[in-house]
């Protein structure tokens, strides 16, 4: 990083904040506005909340000369996506009493509330903590929710990996007492000693940092989109360690210039007891070498690109004081979820439900929130959030299965996973009306678009053929659209860039196919490609691979030349295992 360059404004905000306090306490107490100050809007992210306004109401309120309809989004960290029935019930209660009556299951295995007004924010966060969950570091320039495969029934290794995910998460949780002081009314410690952030320091990281763990052959956590990932290596039914992947990320600009999605590079191997150390040291490398002058260039993927993966590996080794081993072979089959019922060797059952857009709410025809509440009241196992915005009712004991099946039937949830394979493999980010960055609809529009495309897949006999399809309301990539076989990225109201050719296992970026396509033309454009795929695919060929073979798009190279302006020399292939 150049010495002369000015640090970005957020660096000053963090530095002056006294370890994330800023004027949050005063701002929350100010009843004259539903908002908080601009600096505090940045700081509150570290505490797990975003100030937003209802974009559906903007013009009406402007006409009435009223303040925007401000409210807060709150994100609950759920390491590995595991919640108890008691936590589910509490999440449901808070969503109903304080938020907009919905629970959003996110693409990183977290819960989100929307629409919490300022005066209820503190109570909400306090009550979240009361049921042994928290929101600290769910957002902000720190390590976020650590993702990991949520399927408990697959093997004991999955349980081992979940523990490791939790350990990384707690090791990298900020240590500031600000969170407890502001939200939990813990007494201010009157001491001359400053808070200490042993890992992050006073200005935390240059930007958000994301970690995930995958257990092959499933890449359901999309490890190639994470800053740092661990890929479990299993030999003779034993977890021998993890491959380490660095430098993934999705955020892009509409044109790709200088801001682009990037697939992580696999750089080495560590043993299970080294994982937390490797995570810490990788975070330290980003802390020390990430770009603090330009937030658009501050993610770890740019640090990896600027220095090269070999340099990053050498730095991690130097910080560790020992040398990581060479990466070992592994295979990923897909990045989706497995739906429906599964029984494990102990006789417990697990049901993976499809949750459209990750939104748990009641509609007159589909009382999903109420149905899950009734199930949570009697369920003795747990709930598991997937990185694909779906939900597993896990560890259902044989004595409870009949009752739970009856409730699933009663509330119309029983067949939620019996949709077309296209829909089951779909993801949509929140977008409008809450996301301040949305340029187009996503969660509210994708279901209808899918209904149209389902006609095409039905006509062509592809109902049971999985094709990954993802939509976001802007190029930031919150539903990881650049890793889908079909990706839609909102550019303006009703218009989307279409990306094709992503890898079915999330191993390859897609590439821009058409720019700013009006929504009513999407089916017209994609219909013939899907039909041709049905006719011409070779045995086992995936849609994304077909799009490349048939010449709709060229294959992307590592580093993400997904868009015409992306620098082609970015990143090295040398470390990538395919
Ligand atoms: Fe995201 C910003 C929602 C996963 C990349 N993301 C936002 C904000 C907070 C908008 C903002 O900054 O004002 C969105 C809040 C919308 C709302 O109303 O709730 C938002 N992101 C989401 C969620 C809820 C999407 C969803 O529908 O599930 C996901 C929450 C995950 C979680 O639990 O932590 C979510 N966001 C992601 C992912 C996927 C992932 O991490 O696997 C990505 C791409 C991976 C990556 O980070 O590169 C992602 N979000 C972004 C970016 C682009 C970052 C960049 O490097 O440029 C932004 C914008 C930013 O940070 O400036 C963003
Ligand atoms: Fe908002 Fe864009 Fe993320 Fe969608 S992709 S939630 S529109 S920031």
Coordinates of C-alpha atoms and ligand atoms in Angstrom, one line a residue:
X1 CA 0.0 0.0 0.0
X2 CA 1.4 3.4 -1.0
X3 CA 2.3 5.6 2.0
X4 CA 1.2 8.8 0.4
X5 CA -2.4 7.7 -0.4
X6 CA -5.1 9.1 1.8
X7 CA -6.9 6.5 4.0
X8 CA -10.5 6.0 3.2
X9 CA -13.1 7.9 5.3
X10 CA -14.2 4.7 7.1
X11 CA -10.7 4.3 8.5
X12 CA -11.1 7.6 10.3
X13 CA -14.5 6.7 11.6
X14 CA -13.2 3.4 13.0
X15 CA -10.1 5.1 14.5
X16 CA -12.1 7.8 16.2
X17 CA -14.9 5.4 17.4
X18 CA -13.3 4.2 20.6
X19 CA -13.6 0.6 19.6
X20 CA -16.9 0.9 17.8
X21 CA -18.7 3.1 20.3
X22 CA -19.0 6.3 18.3
X23 CA -22.1 8.2 19.4
X24 CA -24.3 5.2 19.0
X25 CA -25.7 5.3 22.6
X26 CA -26.6 9.0 22.2
X27 CA -28.0 8.4 18.7
X28 CA -30.3 5.6 19.8
X29 CA -31.7 7.8 22.6
X30 CA -32.5 10.7 20.2
X31 CA -36.2 10.5 19.7
X32 CA -36.4 13.4 17.2
X33 CA -35.5 11.2 14.3
X34 CA -35.7 7.6 13.2
X35 CA -32.2 7.8 11.9
X36 CA -28.7 7.8 13.4
X37 CA -25.7 9.9 12.3
X38 CA -23.7 9.0 9.2
X39 CA -20.6 7.9 11.1
X40 CA -22.8 5.8 13.4
X41 CA -24.4 4.2 10.3
X42 CA -21.0 2.8 9.5
X43 CA -20.3 1.7 13.1
X44 CA -23.6 0.0 13.7
X45 CA -22.8 -2.5 11.1
X46 CA -20.1 -4.0 13.3
X47 CA -22.9 -4.5 15.9
X48 CA -25.0 -6.4 13.3
X49 CA -27.4 -3.8 12.1
X50 CA -27.9 -1.6 9.0
X51 CA -30.0 1.6 8.8
X52 CA -32.3 1.3 5.9
X53 CA -35.5 3.0 4.7
X54 CA -38.6 1.5 3.0
X55 CA -37.9 2.3 -0.7
X56 CA -41.5 1.5 -1.6
X57 CA -42.5 4.5 0.5
X58 CA -39.8 7.0 -0.6
X59 CA -41.6 9.1 -3.1
X60 CA -44.9 9.2 -1.1
X61 CA -43.0 10.5 1.9
X62 CA -41.0 12.9 -0.2
X63 CA -44.3 14.4 -1.5
X64 CA -45.5 14.7 2.1
X65 CA -42.2 16.3 3.1
X66 CA -41.8 13.5 5.7
X67 CA -38.5 11.9 6.9
X68 CA -37.8 8.7 5.0
X69 CA -39.4 5.6 6.6
X70 CA -36.2 4.6 8.5
X71 CA -35.8 1.3 10.1
X72 CA -33.1 -1.2 10.8
X73 CA -32.1 -4.6 9.4
X74 CA -30.6 -6.8 12.1
X75 CA -28.5 -9.9 11.2
X76 CA -28.1 -12.7 13.7
X77 CA -24.9 -14.7 13.5
X78 CA -25.5 -18.4 13.4
X79 CA -22.1 -20.1 13.1
X80 CA -22.6 -23.1 10.9
X81 CA -26.3 -22.3 10.7
X82 CA -27.4 -24.3 13.7
X83 CA -30.3 -23.1 15.9
X84 CA -32.2 -24.8 18.7
X85 CA -36.0 -24.9 18.6
X86 CA -36.0 -22.4 21.5
X87 CA -33.9 -20.1 19.4
X88 CA -36.2 -20.6 16.5
X89 CA -39.2 -19.7 18.6
X90 CA -37.5 -16.6 19.9
X91 CA -36.5 -15.5 16.4
X92 CA -40.1 -16.0 15.3
X93 CA -41.4 -14.0 18.3
X94 CA -39.0 -11.1 17.7
X95 CA -39.7 -11.1 13.9
X96 CA -43.4 -10.9 14.7
X97 CA -43.3 -8.4 17.6
X98 CA -40.5 -6.0 16.5
X99 CA -39.8 -6.6 12.8
X100 CA -42.0 -6.9 9.7
X101 CA -43.3 -10.4 10.6
X102 CA -40.7 -12.2 8.4
X103 CA -37.5 -14.1 9.0
X104 CA -35.0 -14.0 6.2
X105 CA -32.6 -16.9 6.0
X106 CA -29.6 -15.5 4.3
X107 CA -27.1 -16.9 1.8
X108 CA -24.6 -17.1 4.7
X109 CA -26.6 -19.2 7.1
X110 CA -27.8 -16.3 9.2
X111 CA -31.2 -14.9 10.3
X112 CA -32.2 -11.4 9.3
X113 CA -34.9 -9.1 10.6
X114 CA -36.2 -6.2 8.5
X115 CA -38.2 -3.1 9.5
X116 CA -37.1 -2.7 13.2
X117 CA -37.7 0.9 14.1
X118 CA -35.0 2.7 16.2
X119 CA -36.8 2.7 19.5
X120 CA -37.1 -1.1 19.4
X121 CA -33.6 -1.8 18.2
X122 CA -32.0 -2.1 21.6
X123 CA -34.7 -4.4 23.0
X124 CA -34.4 -6.6 19.9
X125 CA -30.7 -7.0 20.2
X126 CA -30.9 -7.6 23.9
X127 CA -33.5 -10.3 23.5
X128 CA -31.5 -12.0 20.7
X129 CA -28.6 -12.2 23.2
X130 CA -30.8 -13.5 25.9
X131 CA -31.4 -16.6 23.8
X132 CA -27.7 -17.3 23.4
X133 CA -27.4 -15.8 19.9
X134 CA -25.7 -12.5 19.0
X135 CA -25.3 -10.0 16.3
X136 CA -21.8 -8.7 16.8
X137 CA -19.6 -9.0 13.7
X138 CA -22.6 -10.2 11.6
X139 CA -21.7 -7.1 9.5
X140 CA -18.7 -4.6 9.4
X141 CA -15.0 -4.8 8.7
X142 CA -14.4 -8.0 10.6
X143 CA -14.8 -11.7 10.1
X144 CA -18.4 -12.6 9.5
X145 CA -20.6 -15.6 10.2
X146 CA -18.4 -18.7 9.5
X147 CA -20.3 -21.0 7.2
X148 CA -20.1 -24.8 7.1
X149 CA -22.1 -27.7 5.8
X150 CA -25.1 -28.0 8.0
X151 CA -26.1 -31.6 7.4
X152 CA -25.7 -33.4 10.7
X153 CA -26.7 -36.8 9.4
X154 CA -24.0 -37.2 6.9
X155 CA -21.2 -38.3 9.2
X156 CA -19.4 -37.7 12.4
X157 CA -16.9 -35.6 10.4
X158 CA -19.7 -33.1 9.8
X159 CA -20.1 -32.7 13.5
X160 CA -16.3 -32.3 13.9
X161 CA -16.2 -29.6 11.2
X162 CA -19.1 -27.7 12.7
X163 CA -17.1 -27.5 16.0
X164 CA -14.2 -26.1 14.0
X165 CA -16.4 -23.5 12.4
X166 CA -17.7 -22.4 15.8
X167 CA -14.1 -22.2 17.1
X168 CA -13.0 -20.0 14.2
X169 CA -16.1 -17.8 14.7
X170 CA -15.5 -17.3 18.4
X171 CA -11.7 -16.8 18.1
X172 CA -12.3 -14.0 15.5
X173 CA -15.1 -12.3 17.4
X174 CA -14.2 -8.7 18.3
X175 CA -13.3 -8.2 21.9
X176 CA -14.5 -4.6 22.4
X177 CA -16.8 -4.1 25.4
X178 CA -18.8 -1.6 23.3
X179 CA -21.3 -4.2 22.2
X180 CA -22.2 -5.2 25.8
X181 CA -22.3 -1.6 27.0
X182 CA -24.5 -0.3 24.2
X183 CA -26.9 -3.1 23.8
X184 CA -26.8 -5.3 26.9
X185 CA -26.5 -2.5 29.5
X186 CA -23.4 -4.0 30.9
X187 CA -21.7 -1.5 33.2
X188 CA -19.2 0.8 31.7
X189 CA -15.8 -0.2 33.0
X190 CA -14.4 2.9 34.4
X191 CA -10.8 2.2 33.9
X192 CA -7.8 4.0 32.3
X193 CA -7.2 0.9 30.3
X194 CA -8.4 1.0 26.7
X195 CA -10.2 -1.9 25.1
X196 CA -7.8 -4.3 23.4
X197 CA -8.5 -5.9 20.1
X198 CA -5.7 -8.5 20.0
X199 CA -6.4 -9.6 16.5
X200 CA -7.9 -6.6 14.7
X201 CA -6.4 -3.6 16.4
X202 CA -8.1 -0.3 16.6
X203 CA -9.1 0.1 13.0
X204 CA -10.2 -3.5 12.5
X205 CA -9.9 -4.9 8.9
X206 CA -9.8 -2.8 5.7
X207 CA -13.2 -4.5 4.7
X208 CA -15.5 -7.4 5.5
X209 CA -13.9 -10.8 5.7
X210 CA -15.7 -14.1 5.0
X211 CA -14.7 -17.7 6.0
X212 CA -16.4 -21.0 5.1
X213 CA -15.7 -24.7 5.5
X214 CA -16.8 -27.3 2.9
X215 CA -17.0 -31.0 3.2
X216 CA -16.5 -32.6 -0.3
X217 CA -18.2 -33.7 -2.4
X218 CA -20.6 -30.9 -1.5
X219 CA -19.6 -27.3 -2.1
X220 CA -22.9 -26.0 -0.7
X221 CA -21.2 -23.1 1.1
X222 CA -19.6 -21.9 -2.2
X223 CA -16.1 -21.8 -0.9
X224 CA -14.8 -20.2 -4.0
X225 CA -16.7 -17.0 -3.1
X226 CA -15.1 -16.6 0.3
X227 CA -12.0 -14.7 1.4
X228 CA -10.7 -17.8 3.2
X229 CA -12.0 -21.3 3.0
X230 CA -11.2 -24.7 4.3
X231 CA -11.9 -27.8 2.3
X232 CA -12.1 -30.9 4.5
X233 CA -9.8 -33.7 3.4
X234 CA -11.1 -37.1 4.4
X235 CA -8.8 -40.1 4.1
X236 CA -9.9 -43.6 5.2
X237 CA -13.0 -42.1 6.8
X238 CA -10.9 -39.8 8.9
X239 CA -10.7 -36.0 8.8
X240 CA -7.0 -35.6 8.2
X241 CA -7.1 -31.8 7.6
X242 CA -8.1 -29.1 5.3
X243 CA -7.0 -27.5 2.0
X244 CA -6.8 -23.8 2.3
X245 CA -8.3 -21.5 -0.3
X246 CA -7.9 -17.7 -0.4
X247 CA -9.2 -14.7 -2.3
X248 CA -12.7 -15.4 -3.4
X249 CA -15.4 -12.8 -3.6
X250 CA -18.4 -11.8 -5.7
X251 CA -18.7 -8.0 -5.6
X252 CA -18.5 -6.5 -9.1
X253 CA -19.4 -3.3 -10.8
X254 CA -21.7 -3.2 -13.8
X255 CA -18.8 -2.9 -16.2
X256 CA -16.3 -5.0 -14.3
X257 CA -13.7 -2.3 -14.4
X258 CA -11.3 -2.9 -11.5
X259 CA -14.1 -4.4 -9.4
X260 CA -14.8 -8.0 -10.3
X261 CA -15.8 -11.4 -8.9
X262 CA -12.9 -13.8 -8.2
X263 CA -12.6 -17.5 -7.6
X264 CA -10.5 -18.4 -4.6
X265 CA -7.1 -20.1 -5.1
X266 CA -6.3 -23.3 -3.3
X267 CA -2.9 -22.6 -1.8
X268 CA -2.1 -25.3 0.8
X269 CA -3.1 -27.8 3.5
X270 CA -3.3 -27.7 7.3
X271 CA -4.2 -30.2 10.0
X272 CA -7.4 -29.8 12.0
X273 CA -5.5 -28.4 15.0
X274 CA -3.9 -25.7 12.8
X275 CA -7.1 -24.3 11.4
X276 CA -7.8 -21.6 13.9
X277 CA -4.2 -20.4 13.7
X278 CA -4.3 -20.4 9.9
X279 CA -7.6 -18.4 10.0
X280 CA -6.1 -15.9 12.5
X281 CA -2.9 -15.4 10.5
X282 CA -4.7 -15.0 7.2
X283 CA -6.8 -12.3 8.8
X284 CA -3.6 -10.7 10.1
X285 CA -2.1 -10.7 6.6
X286 CA -5.3 -8.9 5.3
X287 CA -5.2 -6.5 8.3
X288 CA -1.6 -5.6 7.5
X289 CA -1.6 -5.6 3.7
X290 CA -5.2 -4.9 2.6
X291 CA -5.8 -1.6 0.9
X292 CA -7.1 0.9 3.4
X293 CA -7.1 3.8 0.9
X294 CA -9.9 2.6 -1.4
X295 CA -12.8 0.6 0.0
X296 CA -13.6 -0.6 -3.5
X297 CA -10.2 -2.3 -3.6
X298 CA -10.1 -3.3 0.0
X299 CA -11.4 -6.9 -0.1
X300 CA -8.9 -9.7 0.5
X301 CA -9.4 -10.9 -3.1
X302 CA -7.6 -7.8 -4.3
X303 CA -4.8 -8.3 -1.8
X304 CA -4.4 -11.8 -3.2
X305 CA -4.5 -10.5 -6.8
X306 CA -2.1 -7.6 -6.2
X307 CA 0.5 -9.7 -4.5
X308 CA -0.3 -13.1 -6.0
X309 CA -1.4 -16.3 -4.2
X310 CA 2.2 -17.5 -3.8
X311 CA 3.2 -14.3 -1.9
X312 CA 0.1 -14.6 0.3
X313 CA 1.0 -18.2 1.1
X314 CA 4.6 -17.2 2.0
X315 CA 3.2 -14.4 4.3
X316 CA 0.8 -16.8 6.0
X317 CA 3.7 -19.2 6.5
X318 CA 5.8 -16.4 7.9
X319 CA 3.1 -15.3 10.3
X320 CA 2.5 -18.9 11.4
X321 CA 6.1 -19.7 12.0
X322 CA 5.8 -23.0 10.1
X323 CA 5.1 -24.1 6.6
X324 CA 1.8 -25.3 5.4
X325 CA 1.7 -28.5 3.4
X326 CA 0.8 -28.9 -0.3
X327 CA -2.9 -29.0 -1.2
X328 CA -4.4 -32.5 -1.5
X329 CA -6.8 -33.7 -4.2
X330 CA -10.5 -33.3 -3.7
X331 CA -13.7 -33.4 -5.8
X332 CA -16.8 -31.2 -5.6
X333 CA -20.0 -32.5 -7.2
X334 CA -22.4 -29.6 -6.7
X335 CA -23.1 -26.5 -4.7
X336 CA -26.8 -27.1 -4.0
X337 CA -28.9 -28.7 -1.2
X338 CA -30.3 -32.1 -1.0
X339 CA -34.0 -31.9 -0.4
X340 CA -36.6 -34.1 1.3
X341 CA -36.3 -36.7 4.0
X342 CA -33.2 -38.6 5.1
X343 CA -32.9 -41.1 7.9
X344 CA -29.6 -41.6 9.7
X345 CA -28.1 -44.7 11.3
X346 CA -29.5 -43.7 14.7
X347 CA -33.0 -43.7 13.3
X348 CA -33.4 -39.9 13.4
X349 CA -34.9 -38.2 10.4
X350 CA -33.9 -34.9 8.7
X351 CA -36.0 -32.9 6.4
X352 CA -34.6 -30.3 4.1
X353 CA -37.3 -27.8 3.0
X354 CA -37.1 -25.4 0.1
X355 CA -37.6 -21.8 1.3
X356 CA -38.3 -19.5 -1.6
X357 CA -35.9 -16.6 -1.4
X358 CA -35.1 -17.7 2.2
X359 CA -38.2 -15.7 3.3
X360 CA -40.1 -17.3 6.2
X361 CA -43.5 -15.6 6.5
X362 CA -47.2 -16.3 6.4
X363 CA -49.3 -15.7 3.4
X364 CA -53.0 -16.6 3.3
X365 CA -52.2 -19.6 1.1
X366 CA -49.0 -20.6 2.7
X367 CA -48.7 -20.1 6.5
X368 CA -45.0 -21.1 6.7
X369 CA -44.0 -19.0 9.7
X370 CA -46.9 -20.4 11.8
X371 CA -46.3 -24.0 10.6
X372 CA -42.6 -23.9 11.6
X373 CA -43.5 -22.3 14.9
X374 CA -45.9 -25.2 15.7
X375 CA -43.1 -27.6 14.7
X376 CA -40.5 -25.8 16.8
X377 CA -42.8 -26.1 19.9
X378 CA -42.6 -29.9 19.8
X379 CA -39.3 -30.5 18.0
X380 CA -36.4 -31.9 20.1
X381 CA -33.7 -31.8 17.5
X382 CA -32.5 -28.6 15.8
X383 CA -33.0 -26.3 12.9
X384 CA -30.2 -25.9 10.3
X385 CA -29.9 -23.0 7.9
X386 CA -28.2 -23.8 4.6
X387 CA -26.1 -21.4 2.6
X388 CA -28.7 -21.7 -0.1
X389 CA -31.3 -20.0 2.0
X390 CA -33.1 -23.3 2.8
X391 CA -34.0 -24.9 6.1
X392 CA -33.3 -28.4 7.6
X393 CA -35.5 -29.6 10.4
X394 CA -32.8 -31.9 11.7
X395 CA -32.6 -34.7 14.2
X396 CA -36.3 -35.5 14.3
X397 CA -36.6 -38.4 16.8
X398 CA -38.7 -41.4 15.8
X399 CA -41.2 -40.5 18.5
X400 CA -41.8 -37.0 17.0
X401 CA -41.8 -37.8 13.3
X402 CA -45.5 -38.6 12.9
X403 CA -46.5 -35.4 14.8
X404 CA -44.2 -33.3 12.7
X405 CA -45.4 -34.9 9.5
X406 CA -49.0 -34.1 10.5
X407 CA -48.0 -30.4 11.1
X408 CA -46.3 -30.2 7.8
X409 CA -49.4 -31.5 6.2
X410 CA -51.7 -29.2 8.2
X411 CA -49.8 -26.0 7.2
X412 CA -49.2 -27.0 3.6
X413 CA -45.4 -27.3 4.0
X414 CA -45.2 -31.1 3.3
X415 CA -44.5 -30.8 -0.4
X416 CA -42.4 -27.6 -0.3
X417 CA -39.4 -29.5 -1.7
X418 CA -41.4 -31.1 -4.6
X419 CA -40.7 -28.2 -7.0
X420 CA -38.9 -28.2 -10.3
X421 CA -35.2 -28.8 -9.9
X422 CA -34.7 -25.3 -11.5
X423 CA -36.6 -23.6 -8.6
X424 CA -35.0 -25.8 -6.0
X425 CA -31.6 -24.6 -7.2
X426 CA -32.6 -20.9 -7.2
X427 CA -31.4 -18.1 -5.0
X428 CA -32.4 -14.5 -4.8
X429 CA -31.0 -11.7 -2.7
X430 CA -33.2 -9.4 -0.7
X431 CA -33.0 -6.3 -3.0
X432 CA -36.2 -4.1 -2.9
X433 CA -37.7 -2.7 -0.8
X434 CA -35.1 -2.8 2.0
X435 CA -31.7 -2.9 0.4
X436 CA -30.4 0.6 -0.2
X437 CA -28.1 -0.6 -3.0
X438 CA -30.8 -2.4 -5.1
X439 CA -31.1 -1.3 -8.7
X440 CA -33.9 -3.8 -9.5
X441 CA -36.1 -6.4 -7.9
X442 CA -34.7 -9.9 -7.0
X443 CA -36.5 -11.8 -4.2
X444 CA -39.9 -10.3 -5.2
X445 CA -39.4 -11.0 -8.9
X446 CA -37.5 -14.3 -9.3
X447 CA -40.4 -16.6 -8.2
X448 CA -42.5 -15.2 -11.1
X449 CA -39.7 -15.5 -13.6
X450 CA -39.2 -19.1 -12.5
X451 CA -42.8 -19.8 -13.1
X452 CA -42.3 -18.7 -16.7
X453 CA -39.1 -20.7 -17.2
X454 CA -40.7 -23.7 -15.6
X455 CA -43.0 -23.9 -18.6
X456 CA -39.9 -24.2 -20.8
X457 CA -38.2 -26.8 -18.6
X458 CA -41.5 -28.9 -18.5
X459 CA -41.9 -28.7 -22.2
X460 CA -38.4 -29.9 -22.7
X461 CA -38.5 -32.7 -20.1
X462 CA -36.1 -31.0 -17.7
X463 CA -38.3 -30.8 -14.6
X464 CA -35.9 -33.0 -12.6
X465 CA -32.7 -31.6 -14.1
X466 CA -30.9 -29.2 -11.7
X467 CA -29.7 -26.0 -13.2
X468 CA -28.4 -23.4 -10.8
X469 CA -30.1 -20.0 -11.3
X470 CA -29.5 -16.9 -9.1
X471 CA -30.7 -13.3 -9.2
X472 CA -29.5 -10.2 -7.4
X473 CA -30.8 -6.7 -7.5
X474 CA -27.4 -5.2 -8.2
X475 CA -23.8 -6.3 -9.1
X476 CA -22.7 -6.8 -5.5
X477 CA -23.5 -10.4 -5.8
X478 CA -25.2 -11.3 -2.5
X479 CA -26.8 -14.4 -4.0
X480 CA -23.5 -15.3 -5.7
X481 CA -24.9 -15.0 -9.2
X482 CA -21.5 -15.2 -10.9
X483 CA -21.2 -18.8 -9.7
X484 CA -24.6 -19.9 -11.1
X485 CA -25.1 -21.5 -14.4
X486 CA -27.7 -18.8 -15.1
X487 CA -27.1 -15.5 -13.3
X488 CA -29.3 -12.3 -13.4
X489 CA -27.9 -9.1 -12.1
X490 CA -30.1 -6.0 -11.8
X491 CA -28.9 -3.0 -13.6
X492 CA -32.0 -0.7 -13.5
X493 CA -35.7 -1.2 -12.7
X494 CA -36.8 -4.2 -14.7
X495 CA -33.5 -4.8 -16.5
X496 CA -30.9 -7.5 -15.9
X497 CA -27.5 -8.5 -17.1
X498 CA -27.6 -12.2 -17.9
X499 CA -24.6 -14.4 -17.1
X500 CA -24.2 -17.9 -18.3
X501 CA -21.6 -20.7 -18.0
X502 CA -21.0 -20.9 -14.3
X503 CA -19.8 -24.3 -12.9
X504 CA -22.5 -26.6 -11.4
X505 CA -20.2 -27.1 -8.4
X506 CA -19.5 -23.4 -8.0
X507 CA -16.0 -23.9 -9.3
X508 CA -16.1 -21.6 -12.3
X509 CA -17.4 -18.1 -12.8
X510 CA -20.1 -17.3 -15.4
X511 CA -19.6 -14.8 -18.1
X512 CA -21.7 -11.9 -19.4
X513 CA -24.1 -13.1 -22.1
X514 CA -26.4 -10.1 -22.6
X515 CA -26.5 -6.7 -21.0
X516 CA -29.5 -4.9 -19.6
X517 CA -32.2 -7.3 -20.8
X518 CA -35.8 -6.1 -20.1
X519 CA -37.5 -8.6 -17.8
X520 CA -40.1 -9.6 -20.3
X521 CA -37.4 -10.7 -22.8
X522 CA -35.6 -13.0 -20.4
X523 CA -37.8 -16.1 -21.2
X524 CA -37.6 -15.3 -24.9
X525 CA -33.8 -15.3 -24.8
X526 CA -33.3 -18.2 -22.5
X527 CA -36.1 -20.5 -23.7
X528 CA -34.3 -21.6 -26.9
X529 CA -31.0 -22.1 -25.1
X530 CA -32.7 -24.4 -22.5
X531 CA -34.6 -26.2 -25.3
X532 CA -31.3 -26.7 -27.2
X533 CA -29.6 -28.0 -24.1
X534 CA -32.4 -30.6 -23.7
X535 CA -31.9 -31.8 -27.3
X536 CA -28.1 -31.6 -27.7
X537 CA -26.5 -32.2 -24.3
X538 CA -24.2 -35.1 -24.0
X539 CA -24.5 -37.7 -21.2
X540 CA -24.2 -36.0 -17.8
X541 CA -23.4 -32.6 -19.3
X542 CA -24.4 -29.7 -17.1
X543 CA -26.2 -26.6 -18.4
X544 CA -23.3 -24.3 -17.6
X545 CA -20.8 -26.5 -19.4
X546 CA -23.2 -26.8 -22.4
X547 CA -23.4 -23.0 -22.7
X548 CA -19.7 -22.9 -23.1
X549 CA -19.5 -25.9 -25.5
X550 CA -22.3 -24.5 -27.6
X551 CA -20.6 -21.1 -27.8
X552 CA -23.1 -18.9 -26.0
X553 CA -20.3 -17.7 -23.8
X554 CA -16.5 -18.4 -23.6
X555 CA -15.1 -20.2 -20.6
X556 CA -13.9 -17.8 -17.9
X557 CA -10.4 -18.0 -16.7
X558 CA -9.3 -17.8 -13.1
X559 CA -9.4 -14.3 -11.8
X560 CA -12.7 -13.6 -13.4
X561 CA -12.7 -12.3 -16.9
X562 CA -16.4 -12.6 -16.6
X563 CA -16.9 -9.2 -18.1
X564 CA -15.2 -7.6 -21.1
X565 CA -13.2 -5.2 -19.0
X566 CA -11.8 -7.5 -16.4
X567 CA -8.1 -7.7 -16.4
X568 CA -7.2 -11.0 -18.0
X569 CA -3.8 -11.4 -16.3
X570 CA -5.4 -11.4 -12.9
X571 CA -4.4 -14.2 -10.6
X572 CA -2.4 -17.4 -11.2
X573 CA -3.8 -20.7 -12.1
X574 CA -0.9 -22.5 -10.6
X575 CA -2.5 -23.3 -7.3
X576 CA -5.9 -24.3 -8.5
X577 CA -7.0 -27.9 -8.2
X578 CA -10.0 -28.7 -10.4
Ligands
LIG1 FE1 -24.5 -8.8 0.8 C1 -24.1 -5.4 1.0 C2 -27.7 -8.5 1.9 C3 -24.6 -12.1 1.3 C4 -21.7 -9.1 -1.2 N1 -25.7 -7.2 1.4 C5 -25.3 -5.9 1.4 C6 -26.4 -5.1 2.1 C7 -26.0 -5.0 3.6 C8 -26.7 -3.7 1.5 C9 -25.9 -2.5 2.1 O1 -24.7 -2.6 2.2 O2 -26.6 -1.5 2.3 C10 -27.6 -6.0 1.9 C11 -28.8 -5.9 2.9 C12 -30.1 -6.1 2.2 C13 -31.2 -6.3 3.1 O3 -32.1 -5.4 3.0 O4 -31.2 -7.2 3.9 C14 -27.0 -7.4 1.7 N2 -25.8 -10.1 1.6 C15 -27.1 -9.8 1.9 C16 -27.9 -11.0 2.2 C17 -29.0 -10.9 3.2 C18 -28.5 -11.6 0.9 C19 -29.5 -12.6 1.0 O5 -30.6 -12.4 0.4 O6 -29.4 -13.6 1.6 C20 -26.7 -12.0 2.6 C21 -26.4 -11.9 4.0 C22 -25.3 -12.9 4.4 C23 -25.0 -13.0 5.8 O7 -25.8 -13.6 6.5 O8 -24.0 -12.4 6.3 C24 -25.6 -11.4 1.8 N3 -23.3 -10.3 0.2 C25 -23.6 -11.6 0.5 C26 -22.7 -12.5 -0.3 C27 -22.7 -14.0 -0.4 C28 -21.7 -14.6 0.5 O9 -21.1 -14.0 1.3 O10 -21.5 -15.8 0.3 C29 -21.9 -11.6 -1.0 C30 -20.8 -12.0 -2.1 C31 -19.6 -12.5 -1.5 C32 -18.6 -11.4 -1.2 O11 -18.7 -10.8 -0.1 O12 -17.8 -11.0 -2.1 C33 -22.3 -10.2 -0.7 N4 -23.1 -7.5 0.1 C34 -22.1 -7.8 -0.8 C35 -21.5 -6.6 -1.2 C36 -20.3 -6.5 -2.2 C37 -19.0 -6.6 -1.5 C38 -17.8 -6.3 -2.3 O13 -16.8 -6.9 -2.2 O14 -17.9 -5.4 -3.2 C39 -22.2 -5.5 -0.6 C40 -21.9 -4.0 -0.8 C41 -20.7 -3.6 0.1 O15 -20.3 -4.3 1.0 O16 -20.3 -2.5 -0.1 C42 -23.2 -6.1 0.2
LIG2 FE1 -28.8 -5.5 -2.1 FE2 -27.3 -5.8 -4.3 FE3 -26.9 -7.4 -2.2 FE4 -29.0 -7.6 -3.6 S1 -27.0 -7.9 -4.3 S2 -29.0 -7.5 -1.4 S3 -29.5 -5.6 -4.2 S4 -26.5 -5.2 -2.2

